[in-house]
Amino acid sequence: MQLLRQGKIFISDSGFNDDKFRKPISRIIVHHTHSRPAEFDIDNAEYLEMLNSLHLIRLFAFYASQLGEELYGKPIYSGHYYKGKQTFICYHWVIFENGEVVQVNQDESLVWHSAGANANSVGLCFVGDFSELKSRPNLE
């Protein structure tokens, strides 16, 4: 997260456009994070920064660090923007426990949130661990 803030991760201004493979939206896929801002003593905005860093690592670290891979040693490019900066968050919408709803990617963007279903879906992510229904998202 610090490296992104400090501009020490090499981000490209151009690159491959995955959005050209976008199909009409036919489903919504719901995710949850298993963690929440309070666990890290941060606010929602900082949590989005952390999520952005984690997704950048998940999506690009392997390919950008493997000798012989097309992305090896090259600047990283997502082509998607949130608040004027490239975002690597792999959801379209993020919903926090306090009910705050943030659109981090346009619905028309193809983001990598669900293998085999990215081209025709919108990814919605509730922040929190709802795997055992110990808590429920605030939908008011």
C-alpha positions as MATLAB code, in Angstrom:
seq = 'MQLLRQGKIFISDSGFNDDKFRKPISRIIVHHTHSRPAEFDIDNAEYLEMLNSLHLIRLFAFYASQLGEELYGKPIYSGHYYKGKQTFICYHWVIFENGEVVQVNQDESLVWHSAGANANSVGLCFVGDFSELKSRPNLE';
ca = [
       0.000    0.000    0.000;
       2.841    2.381    0.861;
       4.634    1.665   -2.409;
       1.512    2.536   -4.404;
       1.008    5.726   -2.374;
       4.634    6.704   -2.933;
       4.510    6.002   -6.671;
       7.135    3.247   -6.404;
       5.087    0.674   -8.298;
       5.541    1.274  -12.001;
       2.090    1.933  -13.432;
       1.717    2.336  -17.196;
      -0.507    4.906  -18.891;
      -1.482    2.393  -21.552;
      -1.746   -1.319  -22.095;
      -4.017   -4.171  -23.124;
      -7.741   -3.320  -23.070;
      -9.666   -6.228  -21.536;
     -12.895   -4.232  -21.765;
     -13.166   -5.064  -25.467;
     -14.214   -8.569  -24.343;
     -17.101   -7.247  -22.208;
     -20.466   -8.856  -22.947;
     -23.961   -7.749  -21.922;
     -24.411   -8.092  -18.156;
     -26.501  -11.137  -17.327;
     -25.618  -11.731  -13.683;
     -24.470  -10.175  -10.442;
     -21.901  -12.071   -8.411;
     -21.764  -11.373   -4.681;
     -18.496  -11.617   -2.748;
     -17.369  -10.789    0.776;
     -13.939   -9.845    2.064;
     -13.540  -11.865    5.296;
     -12.012   -8.737    6.868;
     -13.150   -5.230    7.744;
     -11.561   -1.820    8.339;
     -11.903   -2.026   12.133;
      -9.606   -5.063   12.209;
      -6.781   -2.863   10.885;
      -7.812    0.339   12.711;
      -8.372    2.146    9.403;
     -11.320    3.907    7.750;
     -13.211    2.826    4.630;
     -11.027    4.868    2.264;
      -7.839    3.308    3.641;
      -9.452   -0.116    3.411;
     -10.078    0.488   -0.309;
      -6.391    1.396   -0.685;
      -5.437   -1.851    1.037;
      -7.848   -3.820   -1.143;
      -6.375   -2.148   -4.218;
      -2.853   -3.188   -3.198;
      -3.900   -6.765   -2.439;
      -5.708   -7.123   -5.759;
      -2.745   -5.686   -7.647;
      -0.547   -8.348   -6.047;
      -3.110  -11.101   -6.715;
      -3.535  -10.171  -10.368;
      -0.093   -9.076  -11.493;
       2.677  -10.166   -9.111;
       3.039  -13.654  -10.537;
       3.098  -12.558  -14.180;
       5.242   -9.463  -13.653;
       7.871  -11.377  -11.680;
       8.283  -14.520  -13.819;
      11.114  -14.441  -16.325;
       9.684  -15.211  -19.752;
       6.169  -13.943  -18.989;
       4.866  -11.155  -21.241;
       4.469   -8.754  -18.293;
       7.895   -9.494  -16.788;
       9.571   -6.279  -15.712;
       7.002   -4.079  -17.430;
       4.864   -1.338  -15.867;
       1.434   -2.532  -14.731;
      -1.791   -1.338  -16.375;
      -5.408   -1.927  -15.403;
      -7.117    0.643  -17.595;
      -9.712    1.291  -14.879;
      -9.802    4.423  -12.741;
     -11.168    5.333   -9.331;
     -10.782    8.916   -8.120;
      -8.344    9.689  -10.925;
      -5.946    6.792  -10.231;
      -5.785    3.340  -11.748;
      -7.575    0.781   -9.664;
      -6.825   -2.908   -9.443;
      -9.829   -3.686   -7.245;
     -11.611   -6.611   -8.838;
     -15.166   -5.617   -7.962;
     -17.497   -3.051   -9.448;
     -19.176   -2.144   -6.161;
     -17.973   -2.332   -2.543;
     -20.480   -2.107    0.317;
     -19.207   -1.379    3.821;
     -20.717   -2.388    7.163;
     -21.907    1.156    7.811;
     -23.919    1.070    4.568;
     -21.486    3.161    2.510;
     -21.637    2.042   -1.122;
     -18.655    2.753   -3.376;
     -18.522    2.146   -7.109;
     -14.833    1.457   -7.810;
     -15.284    0.263  -11.403;
     -17.857    1.142  -14.030;
     -20.393   -1.602  -14.704;
     -19.171   -1.625  -18.320;
     -15.635   -2.555  -17.216;
     -14.422   -6.123  -17.346;
     -12.770   -6.855  -14.001;
     -11.335  -10.151  -12.767;
     -13.542  -11.142   -9.823;
     -14.973  -14.531  -10.814;
     -13.210  -17.058  -13.027;
     -15.263  -17.885  -16.092;
     -17.891  -15.215  -15.405;
     -16.026  -11.913  -15.657;
     -17.126  -10.943  -19.164;
     -20.860  -10.834  -18.435;
     -21.160  -10.053  -14.729;
     -20.988   -7.270  -12.198;
     -19.034   -7.977   -9.013;
     -20.552   -6.770   -5.774;
     -18.505   -7.096   -2.591;
     -19.737   -6.800    0.978;
     -16.976   -5.875    3.407;
     -17.009   -8.363    6.288;
     -17.041  -12.075    6.950;
     -20.471  -13.513    6.279;
     -19.359  -17.098    5.718;
     -21.072  -18.344    8.869;
     -23.681  -15.576    9.086;
     -22.229  -14.355   12.383;
     -23.113  -10.875   11.170;
     -25.130   -9.423    8.331;
     -24.444   -6.482    6.046;
     -26.275   -3.247    6.759;
     -28.646   -2.754    3.819;
     -30.633    0.228    5.142;
];
